[in-house]
Amino acid sequence: MKFTESQLEQVFISLLEAQGYPYVPGEEVIRSKEEVLIRD
């Protein structure tokens, strides 16, 4: 059985969601080019 990149991404998304992190597809993230996604 092959494990594809798409399947790997879905596994990580599911694991992160189980930990309480929301999933937002990249094309739905609204920000300026200067804005960072993660702040300390």
CSV table of C-alpha atoms in Angstrom, one decimal:
chain,number,residue,atom,x,y,z
A,1,MET,CA,0.0,0.0,0.0
A,2,LYS,CA,1.4,3.4,-1.0
A,3,PHE,CA,1.2,6.4,1.3
A,4,THR,CA,0.8,9.5,-0.8
A,5,GLU,CA,1.7,13.1,0.1
A,6,SER,CA,-2.0,14.0,0.2
A,7,GLN,CA,-2.7,11.2,2.7
A,8,LEU,CA,0.3,12.4,4.8
A,9,GLU,CA,-1.1,16.0,4.8
A,10,GLN,CA,-4.5,14.7,5.9
A,11,VAL,CA,-3.0,12.7,8.8
A,12,PHE,CA,-1.1,15.8,10.1
A,13,ILE,CA,-4.2,18.0,9.7
A,14,SER,CA,-6.3,15.5,11.7
A,15,LEU,CA,-3.6,15.2,14.4
A,16,LEU,CA,-3.4,19.0,14.8
A,17,GLU,CA,-7.2,19.4,14.8
A,18,ALA,CA,-7.3,16.7,17.6
A,19,GLN,CA,-5.0,18.9,19.6
A,20,GLY,CA,-7.3,21.9,19.2
A,21,TYR,CA,-5.6,23.7,16.2
A,22,PRO,CA,-8.1,24.9,13.6
A,23,TYR,CA,-7.4,24.1,10.0
A,24,VAL,CA,-7.6,26.9,7.4
A,25,PRO,CA,-6.6,26.2,3.8
A,26,GLY,CA,-3.9,28.5,2.6
A,27,GLU,CA,-6.0,30.2,0.0
A,28,GLU,CA,-8.4,31.3,2.8
A,29,VAL,CA,-5.8,33.0,4.9
A,30,ILE,CA,-6.2,36.8,4.4
A,31,ARG,CA,-3.0,38.8,5.2
A,32,SER,CA,-0.6,41.3,3.7
A,33,LYS,CA,2.7,40.1,2.4
A,34,GLU,CA,4.5,41.8,5.3
A,35,GLU,CA,2.4,40.1,8.0
A,36,VAL,CA,3.8,37.0,9.6
A,37,LEU,CA,1.6,33.9,10.3
A,38,ILE,CA,3.2,33.0,13.7
A,39,ARG,CA,4.1,35.5,16.4
A,40,ASP,CA,6.2,34.8,19.5
